[in-house]
Coordinates of C-alpha atoms in Angstrom, one line a residue:
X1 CA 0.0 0.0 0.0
X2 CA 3.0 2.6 0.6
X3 CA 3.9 2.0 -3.1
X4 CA 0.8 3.9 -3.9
X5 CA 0.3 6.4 -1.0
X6 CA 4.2 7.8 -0.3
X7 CA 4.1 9.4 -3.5
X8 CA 1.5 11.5 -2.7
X9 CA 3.2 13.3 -0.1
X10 CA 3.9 15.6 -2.5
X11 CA 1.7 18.1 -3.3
X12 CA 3.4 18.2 -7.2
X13 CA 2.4 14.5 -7.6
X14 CA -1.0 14.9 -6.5
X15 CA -1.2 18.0 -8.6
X16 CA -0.2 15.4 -11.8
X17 CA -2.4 12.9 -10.9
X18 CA -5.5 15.2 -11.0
X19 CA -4.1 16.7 -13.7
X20 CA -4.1 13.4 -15.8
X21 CA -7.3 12.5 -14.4
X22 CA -9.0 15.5 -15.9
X23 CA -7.0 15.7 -19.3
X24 CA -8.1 12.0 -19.5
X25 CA -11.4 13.1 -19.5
X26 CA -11.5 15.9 -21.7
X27 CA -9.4 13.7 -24.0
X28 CA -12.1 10.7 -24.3
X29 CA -14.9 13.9 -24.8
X30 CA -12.8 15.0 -28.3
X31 CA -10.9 11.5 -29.1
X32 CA -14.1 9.6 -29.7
X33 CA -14.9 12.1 -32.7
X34 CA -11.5 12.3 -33.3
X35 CA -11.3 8.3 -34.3
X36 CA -14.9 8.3 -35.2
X37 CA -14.4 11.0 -38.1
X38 CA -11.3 9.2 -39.0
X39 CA -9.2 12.7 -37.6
X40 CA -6.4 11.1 -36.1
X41 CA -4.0 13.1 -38.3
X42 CA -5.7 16.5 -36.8
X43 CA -4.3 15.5 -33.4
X44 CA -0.9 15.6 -34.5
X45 CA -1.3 18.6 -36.5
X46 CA -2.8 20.7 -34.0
X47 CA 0.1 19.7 -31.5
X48 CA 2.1 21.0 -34.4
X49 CA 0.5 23.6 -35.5
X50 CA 0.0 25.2 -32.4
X51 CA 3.8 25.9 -32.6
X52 CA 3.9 29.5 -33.8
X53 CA 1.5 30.8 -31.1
X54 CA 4.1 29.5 -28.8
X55 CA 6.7 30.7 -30.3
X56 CA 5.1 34.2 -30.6
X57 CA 4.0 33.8 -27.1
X58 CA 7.6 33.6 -25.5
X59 CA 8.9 36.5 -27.8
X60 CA 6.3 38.9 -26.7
X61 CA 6.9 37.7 -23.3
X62 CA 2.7 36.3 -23.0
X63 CA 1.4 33.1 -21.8
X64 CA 2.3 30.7 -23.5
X65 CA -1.0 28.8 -23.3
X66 CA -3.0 32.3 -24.3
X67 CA -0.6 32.2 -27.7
X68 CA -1.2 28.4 -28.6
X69 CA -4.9 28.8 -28.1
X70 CA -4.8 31.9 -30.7
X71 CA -2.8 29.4 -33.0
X72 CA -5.4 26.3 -32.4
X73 CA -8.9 28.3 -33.1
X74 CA -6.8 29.6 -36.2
X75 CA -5.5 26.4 -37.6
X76 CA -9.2 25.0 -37.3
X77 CA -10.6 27.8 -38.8
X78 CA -7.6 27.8 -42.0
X79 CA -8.6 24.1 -42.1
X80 CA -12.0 24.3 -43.0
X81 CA -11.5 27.5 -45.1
X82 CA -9.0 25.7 -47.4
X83 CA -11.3 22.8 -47.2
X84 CA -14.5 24.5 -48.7
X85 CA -12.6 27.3 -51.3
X86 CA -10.5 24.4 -52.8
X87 CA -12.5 21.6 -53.2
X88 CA -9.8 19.4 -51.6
X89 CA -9.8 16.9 -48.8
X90 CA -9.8 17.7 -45.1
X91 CA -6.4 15.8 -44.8
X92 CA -4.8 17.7 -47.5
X93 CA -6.2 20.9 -46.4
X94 CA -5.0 19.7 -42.8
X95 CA -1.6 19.0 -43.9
X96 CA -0.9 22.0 -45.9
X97 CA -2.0 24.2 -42.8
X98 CA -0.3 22.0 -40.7
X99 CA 2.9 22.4 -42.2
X100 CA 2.6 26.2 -43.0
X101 CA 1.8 26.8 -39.4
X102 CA 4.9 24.4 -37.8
X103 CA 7.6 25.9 -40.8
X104 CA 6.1 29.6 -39.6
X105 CA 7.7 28.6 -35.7
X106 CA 10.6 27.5 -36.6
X107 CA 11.1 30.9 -38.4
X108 CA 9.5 32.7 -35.6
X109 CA 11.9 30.9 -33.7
X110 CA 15.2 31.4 -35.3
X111 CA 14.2 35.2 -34.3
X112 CA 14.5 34.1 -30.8
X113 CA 17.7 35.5 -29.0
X114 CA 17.3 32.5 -26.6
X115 CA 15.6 29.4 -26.2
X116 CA 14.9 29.0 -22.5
X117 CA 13.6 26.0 -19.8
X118 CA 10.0 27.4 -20.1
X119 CA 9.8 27.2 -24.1
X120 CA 11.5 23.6 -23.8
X121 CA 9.4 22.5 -20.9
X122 CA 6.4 23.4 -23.1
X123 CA 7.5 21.6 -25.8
X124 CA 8.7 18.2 -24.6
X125 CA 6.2 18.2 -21.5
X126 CA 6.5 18.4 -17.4
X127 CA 3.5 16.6 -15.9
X128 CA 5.2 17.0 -12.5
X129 CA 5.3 20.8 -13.2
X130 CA 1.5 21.1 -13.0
X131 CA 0.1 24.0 -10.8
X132 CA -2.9 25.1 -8.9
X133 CA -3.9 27.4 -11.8
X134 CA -3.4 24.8 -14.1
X135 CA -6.0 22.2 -12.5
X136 CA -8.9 25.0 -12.3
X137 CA -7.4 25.6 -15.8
X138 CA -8.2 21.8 -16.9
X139 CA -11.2 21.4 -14.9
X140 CA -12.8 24.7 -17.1
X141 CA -11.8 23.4 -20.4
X142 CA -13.7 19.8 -20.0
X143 CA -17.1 21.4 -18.3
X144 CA -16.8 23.6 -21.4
X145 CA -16.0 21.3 -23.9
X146 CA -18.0 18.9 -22.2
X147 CA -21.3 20.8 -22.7
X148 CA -20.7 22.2 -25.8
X149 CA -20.6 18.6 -27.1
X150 CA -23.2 17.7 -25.1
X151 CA -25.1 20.1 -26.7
X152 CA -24.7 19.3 -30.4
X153 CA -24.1 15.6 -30.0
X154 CA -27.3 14.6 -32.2
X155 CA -26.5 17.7 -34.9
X156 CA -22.8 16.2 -34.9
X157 CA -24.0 12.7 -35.2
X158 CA -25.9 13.5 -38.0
X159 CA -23.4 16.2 -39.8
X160 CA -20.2 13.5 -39.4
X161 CA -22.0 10.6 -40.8
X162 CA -24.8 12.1 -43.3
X163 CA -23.9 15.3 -44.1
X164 CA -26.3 15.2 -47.4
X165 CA -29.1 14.4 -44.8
X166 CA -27.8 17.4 -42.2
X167 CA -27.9 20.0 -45.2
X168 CA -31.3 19.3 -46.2
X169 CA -33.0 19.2 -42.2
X170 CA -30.6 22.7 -42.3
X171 CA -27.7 21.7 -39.9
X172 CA -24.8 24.2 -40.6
X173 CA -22.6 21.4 -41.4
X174 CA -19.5 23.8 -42.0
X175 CA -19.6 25.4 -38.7
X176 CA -20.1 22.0 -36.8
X177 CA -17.0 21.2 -38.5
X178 CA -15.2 24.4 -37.4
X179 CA -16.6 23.9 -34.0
X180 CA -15.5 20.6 -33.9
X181 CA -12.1 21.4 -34.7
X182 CA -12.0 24.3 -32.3
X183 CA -12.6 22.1 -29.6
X184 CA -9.8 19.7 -30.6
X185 CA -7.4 22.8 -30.7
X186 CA -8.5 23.3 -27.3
X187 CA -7.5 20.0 -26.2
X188 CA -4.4 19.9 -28.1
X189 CA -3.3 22.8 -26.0
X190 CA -4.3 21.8 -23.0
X191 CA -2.3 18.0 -23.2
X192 CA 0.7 19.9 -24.8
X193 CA 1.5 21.9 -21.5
X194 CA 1.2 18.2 -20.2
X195 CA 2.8 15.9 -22.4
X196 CA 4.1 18.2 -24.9
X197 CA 3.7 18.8 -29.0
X198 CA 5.3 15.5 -30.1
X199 CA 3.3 13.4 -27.2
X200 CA -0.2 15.3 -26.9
X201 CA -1.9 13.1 -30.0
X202 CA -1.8 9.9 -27.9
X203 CA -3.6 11.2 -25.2
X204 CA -6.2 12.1 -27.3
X205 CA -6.3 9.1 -29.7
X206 CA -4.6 6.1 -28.2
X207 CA -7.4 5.6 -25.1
X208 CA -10.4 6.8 -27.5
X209 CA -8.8 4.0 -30.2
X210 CA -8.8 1.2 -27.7
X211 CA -12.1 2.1 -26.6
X212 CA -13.5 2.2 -30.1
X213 CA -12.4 -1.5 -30.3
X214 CA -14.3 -2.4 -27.2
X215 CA -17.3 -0.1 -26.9
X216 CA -20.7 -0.6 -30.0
X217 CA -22.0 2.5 -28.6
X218 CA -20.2 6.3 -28.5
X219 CA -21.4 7.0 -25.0
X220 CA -20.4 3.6 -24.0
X221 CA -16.9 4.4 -26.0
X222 CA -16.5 8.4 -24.4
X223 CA -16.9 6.4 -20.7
X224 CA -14.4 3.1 -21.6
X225 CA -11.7 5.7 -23.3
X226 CA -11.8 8.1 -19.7
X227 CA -11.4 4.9 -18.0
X228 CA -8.6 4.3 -19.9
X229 CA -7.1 6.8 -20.2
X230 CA -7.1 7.4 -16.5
X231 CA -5.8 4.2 -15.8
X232 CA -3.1 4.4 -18.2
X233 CA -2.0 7.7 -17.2
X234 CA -2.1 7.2 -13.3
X235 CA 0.0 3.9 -14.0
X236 CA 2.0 5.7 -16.0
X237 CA 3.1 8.2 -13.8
X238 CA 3.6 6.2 -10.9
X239 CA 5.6 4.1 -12.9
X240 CA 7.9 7.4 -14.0
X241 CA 8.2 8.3 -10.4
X242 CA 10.1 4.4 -9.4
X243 CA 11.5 3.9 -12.8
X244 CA 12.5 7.9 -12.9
X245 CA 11.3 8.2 -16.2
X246 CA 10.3 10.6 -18.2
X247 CA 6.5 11.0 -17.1
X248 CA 4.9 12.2 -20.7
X249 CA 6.6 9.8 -22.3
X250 CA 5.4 6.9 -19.7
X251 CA 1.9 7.7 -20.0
X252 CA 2.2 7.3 -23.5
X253 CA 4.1 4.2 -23.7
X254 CA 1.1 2.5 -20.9
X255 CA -1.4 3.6 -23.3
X256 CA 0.4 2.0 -26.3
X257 CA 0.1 -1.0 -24.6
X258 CA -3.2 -0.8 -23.2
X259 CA -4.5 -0.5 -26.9
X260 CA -2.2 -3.5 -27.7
X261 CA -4.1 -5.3 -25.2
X262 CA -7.6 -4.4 -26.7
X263 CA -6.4 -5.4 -29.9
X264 CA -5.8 -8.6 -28.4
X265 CA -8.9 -8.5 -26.8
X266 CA -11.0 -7.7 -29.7
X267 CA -9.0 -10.5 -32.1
X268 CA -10.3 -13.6 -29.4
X269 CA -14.0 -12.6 -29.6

């Protein structure tokens, strides 16, 4: 029993484990649409993509968080512009924005006289770093996103899967799109300042993925992917804090093999 209570004796461990809790959550909320809608490149491009707003961030001395944000809502919105003027496919129009956006910070950073602990921290991750402000941060972000999708969950349905159908009951299909990928800009920033750019995309597809193998029913899938996702990430940081690992890259790896093991799972039945 010490194994699992003498880490908590400190408070920054605690902070982490309510931390992943939460971010678990709010993952599950976005990921099931993510894997659904057959997004999981947008998860990986928003963690990219977010990149100038960072960037631009540090060198006007802002929050960080505040200039990713601004860089999320517009990657989402560039997205579906580029999408509906072209004619093209979301996923080129998701990759051309994505790489615009990552190639404008590394520019945007080559301006940078330094490159300091905060903008690497940011980057690569610091579960441990977590702080007071950044819980109430997390727990606002999921009660929003979590209503909003609550909210237009049978207009989203019915937009993701017959759009034909939406446009003629007059659903604006386009702006549940842009919502949608607002929201997952949201979330990208929010696991970033956890798990960092190159690490945020398994938090919101690996547990959501897993769940999708086991679950015939989204609620039933949102619900099995928190689970998941919770349980992978407190593992995985208890495991960082014996092993003295790096925790992003823990949680990911548990996660991995938690979907390994659903894939197993799913094969026997």
């Amino acid at each position: 029993m010490h194994l699992l209570t003498d880490p908590m004796q400190f408070d920054f461990f605690t902070r982490a484990l309510l931390a992943v809790v939460l971010v678990s959550v709010l993952c599950a909320l976005v990921g099931a649409w993510v894997v659904l809608r057959g997004l999981s490149y947008i998860g990986d491009a928003m963690s990219h993509a977010v990149f100038p707003g960072i960037v631009g961030a540090f060198l006007m001395q802002g929050n960080l968080l505040v200039g990713a944000l601004i860089a999320a809502v517009l990657t989402a919105l560039g997205i579906g512009a580029i999408g509906r003027r072209s004619g093209l496919k979301q996923d080129s129009a998701i990759g051309i924005v994505f790489v615009g956006m990552f190639a404008l910070g590394i520019v945007m950073l080559s301006r940078a006289p330094t490159f300091t602990t905060d903008l690497s921290n940011f980057l690569i991750g610091n579960p441990l770093g977590v702080t007071p402000a950044d819980l109430w941060g997390a727990l606002a972000v999921t009660v929003v996103v979590g209503g909003i999708l609550t909210a237009i969950q049978k207009e989203l349905l019915l937009a993701s899967f017959d759009p034909t159908e939406a446009r003629a009951v007059g659903l604006p299909v386009r702006r549940l799109e842009s919502l949608l990928l607002i929201l997952i800009g949201l979330v990208v920033v929010l696991t970033v300042q956890l798990v960092g750019t190159t690490l945020s995309v398994s938090l919101l597809i690996t547990s959501s993925a897993a769940a999708r193998l086991l679950a015939r029913s989204l609620r039933k899938m949102m619900l099995l992917a928190a689970a998941l996702g919770t349980v992978g990430g407190v593992t995985g940081l208890y495991l960082s804090y014996y092993q003295d690992t790096a925790p992003g890259a823990t949680i990911v790896l548990v996660n991995t093999a938690i979907f390994l093991a659903a894939l197993a799972l799913r094969r026997r039945e």
